[in-house]
Coordinates of C-alpha atoms in Angstrom, one line a residue:
P1 CA 98.2 77.5 113.9
A2 CA 96.0 79.4 116.4
E3 CA 97.2 82.8 115.1
W4 CA 98.2 84.7 112.0
R5 CA 101.7 86.1 112.3
V6 CA 101.9 89.5 110.5
G7 CA 105.3 91.1 109.9
C8 CA 105.4 94.9 110.3
L9 CA 108.5 96.4 108.6
F10 CA 108.8 100.2 109.3
P11 CA 111.4 102.8 110.2
L12 CA 110.0 103.0 113.7
G13 CA 112.5 105.6 114.8
S14 CA 110.8 108.1 112.4
L15 CA 107.5 109.9 113.2
L16 CA 105.9 108.7 109.9
G17 CA 107.1 105.1 110.4
D18 CA 105.8 105.1 114.0
E19 CA 102.5 106.7 112.9
A20 CA 101.9 104.0 110.3
M21 CA 102.6 101.3 112.9
R22 CA 100.1 102.9 115.2
G23 CA 97.4 102.6 112.5
V24 CA 98.2 99.0 112.0
E25 CA 98.1 98.3 115.7
L26 CA 94.7 99.8 116.1
A27 CA 93.4 97.8 113.1
A28 CA 94.7 94.6 114.5
E29 CA 93.4 95.3 118.0
E30 CA 89.9 96.0 116.6
R31 CA 90.0 92.9 114.5
N32 CA 91.1 90.7 117.3
A33 CA 88.3 92.1 119.6
Q34 CA 85.9 90.7 116.9
G35 CA 87.5 87.3 116.9
G36 CA 90.4 87.7 114.5
V37 CA 90.4 86.6 110.9
A38 CA 89.0 83.2 109.9
G39 CA 89.1 82.1 113.5
R40 CA 92.7 83.1 114.2
L41 CA 93.9 86.1 116.1
L42 CA 96.5 88.5 114.6
R43 CA 99.9 88.7 116.1
L44 CA 102.0 91.6 115.0
V45 CA 105.8 91.0 114.7
R46 CA 107.7 94.3 114.4
A47 CA 111.0 95.1 112.7
D48 CA 112.6 98.5 112.9
A49 CA 114.4 99.2 109.7
G50 CA 115.7 102.8 109.5
D51 CA 118.2 104.2 107.1
A52 CA 121.2 102.4 108.7
A53 CA 119.4 99.0 109.2
P54 CA 120.0 96.0 106.9
R55 CA 116.6 96.3 105.2
L56 CA 116.7 93.0 103.2
T57 CA 118.0 91.1 106.2
E58 CA 115.2 92.4 108.4
A59 CA 112.5 91.6 105.8
R60 CA 113.9 88.0 105.5
R61 CA 114.0 87.6 109.3
L62 CA 110.3 88.4 109.5
L63 CA 109.4 86.0 106.7
Q64 CA 111.7 83.1 107.4
G65 CA 112.8 83.4 111.0
E66 CA 109.5 84.6 112.4
R67 CA 107.4 82.7 109.8
C68 CA 105.1 85.6 109.1
A69 CA 102.3 84.8 106.7
L70 CA 101.9 88.5 105.6
L71 CA 104.2 91.4 105.5
L72 CA 103.1 95.1 106.0
G73 CA 105.2 98.2 105.4
A74 CA 107.1 100.3 104.7
V75 CA 106.8 104.1 104.4
T76 CA 110.1 104.6 102.5
A77 CA 110.8 103.4 98.9
P78 CA 114.2 101.7 99.6
L79 CA 112.6 99.7 102.5
A80 CA 109.6 98.8 100.3
L81 CA 111.8 97.6 97.5
A82 CA 113.7 95.3 100.0
A83 CA 110.4 94.0 101.4
A84 CA 109.0 93.3 98.0
Q85 CA 112.1 91.4 97.0
A86 CA 112.1 89.3 100.1
A87 CA 108.3 88.6 99.8
D88 CA 108.7 87.4 96.2
A89 CA 111.5 85.0 97.2
A90 CA 109.4 83.7 100.1
E91 CA 106.1 83.7 98.1
V92 CA 104.4 85.7 100.8
P93 CA 102.2 88.7 100.2
F94 CA 103.6 92.1 100.9
V95 CA 101.2 95.0 101.3
E96 CA 102.7 98.5 100.9
L97 CA 100.7 101.1 102.8
A98 CA 102.3 104.4 102.0
V99 CA 105.1 104.6 99.3
T100 CA 103.9 106.5 96.3
A101 CA 106.9 105.9 94.0
E102 CA 106.0 104.3 90.6
T103 CA 109.4 102.5 90.6
L104 CA 107.9 100.2 93.3
T105 CA 105.3 98.8 90.9
D106 CA 107.4 99.0 87.8
R107 CA 109.6 96.1 88.9
G108 CA 107.1 93.3 88.2
F109 CA 107.0 92.0 91.8
R110 CA 104.5 89.1 91.9
H111 CA 103.4 89.3 95.6
L112 CA 103.2 93.1 96.0
L113 CA 99.9 94.9 96.7
R114 CA 99.8 98.7 97.2
T115 CA 96.8 100.3 99.1
G116 CA 98.1 103.9 99.3
S117 CA 98.1 106.6 96.7
R118 CA 100.3 106.4 93.7
A119 CA 102.5 109.3 92.4
A120 CA 100.2 109.4 89.4
D121 CA 97.3 110.3 91.6
F122 CA 99.2 113.4 92.9
G123 CA 99.8 114.6 89.3
T124 CA 96.1 114.2 88.4
M125 CA 94.8 115.9 91.5
T126 CA 97.3 118.8 91.4
T127 CA 96.1 119.6 87.8
T128 CA 92.5 119.3 88.8
V129 CA 92.9 121.6 91.7
L130 CA 94.7 124.3 89.7
L131 CA 92.3 124.2 86.8
R132 CA 89.0 123.9 88.6
L133 CA 89.6 125.8 91.8
L134 CA 92.6 128.0 92.0
A135 CA 92.9 129.6 88.5
P136 CA 89.3 130.9 88.7
E137 CA 89.9 132.2 92.2
L138 CA 92.9 134.1 90.9
A139 CA 91.0 135.3 87.9
Q140 CA 93.7 134.1 85.6
P141 CA 93.6 131.6 82.7
A142 CA 95.5 128.4 83.5
D143 CA 98.2 129.1 80.8
A144 CA 99.1 132.3 82.7
L145 CA 100.0 130.5 85.9
R146 CA 103.8 130.1 85.9
C147 CA 104.5 127.0 88.0
A148 CA 107.7 125.7 89.7
I149 CA 108.2 122.2 91.0
L150 CA 110.6 121.8 93.8
H151 CA 111.3 118.3 95.1
E152 CA 113.6 116.2 97.2
A153 CA 115.9 114.0 95.2
S154 CA 114.5 110.7 96.5
P155 CA 112.2 108.1 94.9
S156 CA 108.7 109.1 96.1
P157 CA 109.1 113.0 95.8
E158 CA 110.8 112.5 92.5
S159 CA 108.0 110.3 91.2
I160 CA 105.3 112.8 92.4
A161 CA 107.2 115.7 90.7
E162 CA 107.4 113.7 87.4
S163 CA 103.7 113.1 87.5
Q164 CA 102.9 116.7 88.3
D165 CA 105.2 118.0 85.5
A166 CA 103.6 115.7 82.9
R167 CA 100.0 116.4 83.8
L168 CA 100.5 120.2 84.1
R169 CA 102.2 120.4 80.7
E170 CA 99.4 118.4 79.1
A171 CA 96.9 120.9 80.6
G172 CA 98.8 123.8 79.0
I173 CA 100.2 125.2 82.3
V174 CA 103.7 126.6 82.1
V175 CA 106.2 124.8 84.2
A176 CA 108.9 127.4 84.4
E177 CA 111.2 125.5 86.8
R178 CA 111.7 122.0 88.0
V179 CA 114.4 121.6 90.6
A180 CA 115.6 118.7 92.7
H181 CA 117.3 119.3 96.0
A182 CA 119.2 117.0 98.4
P183 CA 117.5 116.0 101.7
R184 CA 118.1 118.7 104.3
S185 CA 119.7 120.9 101.7
P186 CA 121.4 124.1 102.6
E187 CA 120.6 125.5 99.2
I188 CA 116.9 126.2 99.9
P189 CA 117.3 130.0 100.4
A190 CA 119.2 130.3 97.1
L191 CA 116.5 128.2 95.4
V192 CA 113.8 130.6 96.8
Q193 CA 115.7 133.6 95.2
R194 CA 115.9 131.7 91.9
L195 CA 112.1 131.0 91.9
R196 CA 111.4 134.6 92.8
A197 CA 113.5 135.9 89.9
A198 CA 111.7 133.5 87.6
G199 CA 108.3 135.1 88.5
V200 CA 106.8 131.9 89.8
A201 CA 103.2 132.2 90.8
V202 CA 102.5 128.6 91.8
L203 CA 105.0 126.6 93.8
L204 CA 104.7 122.8 94.2
H205 CA 106.9 121.0 96.6
A206 CA 107.4 117.3 97.7
G207 CA 109.9 116.5 100.3
G208 CA 110.7 115.9 104.0
E209 CA 109.7 117.9 107.1
A210 CA 113.1 119.6 107.6
D211 CA 113.2 120.9 104.0
I212 CA 109.6 122.1 104.2
A213 CA 110.4 124.1 107.3
A214 CA 113.5 125.5 105.6
L215 CA 111.5 126.5 102.6
L216 CA 108.9 128.3 104.6
R217 CA 111.6 130.1 106.6
A218 CA 113.4 131.1 103.4
M219 CA 110.3 132.6 101.9
Q220 CA 109.7 134.6 105.1
D221 CA 113.3 135.9 105.1
A222 CA 112.9 136.9 101.5
A223 CA 109.6 138.6 102.2
W224 CA 108.3 136.8 99.1
R225 CA 105.8 134.1 98.5
P226 CA 104.1 132.7 95.4
R227 CA 100.4 133.3 95.1
I228 CA 99.9 129.5 95.6
V229 CA 102.0 127.1 97.6
L230 CA 100.9 123.4 97.3
G231 CA 102.8 120.7 99.2
S232 CA 102.4 117.0 98.4
G233 CA 103.0 114.0 100.6
S234 CA 102.8 112.9 104.2
A235 CA 105.5 115.3 105.6
W236 CA 103.4 118.4 104.6
G237 CA 100.5 117.1 106.7
L238 CA 102.4 116.5 109.9
D239 CA 101.0 118.1 113.1
D240 CA 104.6 118.7 114.2
L241 CA 105.2 120.8 111.1
A242 CA 102.2 123.0 111.8
R243 CA 103.4 123.6 115.3
A244 CA 107.0 124.3 114.2
A245 CA 106.2 126.5 111.2
G246 CA 103.4 128.5 112.9
P247 CA 101.9 131.3 110.7
A248 CA 104.3 130.5 107.9
L249 CA 102.2 127.5 107.0
E250 CA 99.0 129.4 106.9
G251 CA 97.5 129.6 103.4
C252 CA 99.5 126.7 102.1
L253 CA 97.6 123.9 100.4
V254 CA 98.4 120.3 101.3
L255 CA 97.7 117.3 99.1
D256 CA 97.6 114.2 101.3
V257 CA 95.4 112.1 103.5
P258 CA 94.1 114.4 106.2
P259 CA 94.4 113.2 109.8
L260 CA 90.7 114.1 110.3
A261 CA 87.9 114.6 107.9
S262 CA 85.5 117.6 107.8
A263 CA 82.6 115.3 106.8
D264 CA 82.0 111.6 107.3
A265 CA 81.0 111.3 103.7
F266 CA 84.6 111.9 102.6
A267 CA 86.2 109.4 104.9
P268 CA 83.7 107.2 106.8
G269 CA 85.1 106.2 110.2
A270 CA 87.7 109.0 110.4
R271 CA 86.2 110.5 113.5
A272 CA 85.8 107.1 115.3
F273 CA 89.4 106.3 114.4
A274 CA 90.6 109.6 115.8
E275 CA 88.8 109.0 119.0
A276 CA 90.2 105.5 119.3
Y277 CA 93.7 106.8 118.6
Q278 CA 93.3 109.5 121.3
R279 CA 92.2 106.9 123.8
R280 CA 95.2 104.7 123.0
W281 CA 97.9 107.3 122.8
G282 CA 96.5 110.4 124.5
S283 CA 96.6 112.7 121.5
L284 CA 95.0 113.2 118.1
P285 CA 96.7 111.6 115.1
R286 CA 99.9 113.3 114.2
A287 CA 99.5 112.6 110.4
G288 CA 97.0 111.1 108.1
L289 CA 99.3 108.2 107.5
S290 CA 98.0 106.4 110.6
F291 CA 94.4 106.6 109.3
S292 CA 95.3 105.3 105.8
A293 CA 97.5 102.5 107.3
Y294 CA 94.6 101.6 109.7
A295 CA 92.2 101.4 106.7

């Protein structure tokens, strides 16, 4: 064949799904401008698989009906699991670009590759940041920092929380509370009051944009905030969140791929990517996910 057909399975109706797709598009356009791969141009074949879509059916359509030689995805853990299952059955590689959940790689899929961060990486980095940077700044020993872990009850946030809980306890940091909440939970204000009563000094959170905004509002309404707020995952790094939350987001720490890098040594090519993104879509990247998907 004169082209490589690459299946792209994302929830394109969501900002993060669309952002990942934009990164893939820029990478493919750049590669095609250089002659493609092994003498063949890349042709991206898209499938939009949101929450209501038949995930496995869409993955199979790309691999069987569209005859794609490679599958890229998927941003959400349920979609990634469906893609990995379909790829194994078709004996075609599936490259997961974003999902952190350890459940994805615990299943023994034979054709799965993951290029993004694992939940275990978040646990290690969280502990490193608290011990080396934040505890000294607060002039407190690490075992005096009462932590709480708040997370959405879905695979990737849950996996991040499990990793953070384990690493913090190993380091001797007190985890006073670990609480799961449903997506778009109305219970966020009550949870903030619970954390306040527990004397929490460090709050870790992993979850979606709506719940992050609700958490920040609830802390403002309660006129209370832990000394450290550290959010993990792509939703915390969204440009839309920064605009919506305004000053409430100031001073929060975010553990994720940044959309731009402060120095080229940390992420070679980030500035050039941002410029290419702006030429293509008329704005700077909306999240770091587009850059990591591009890479």
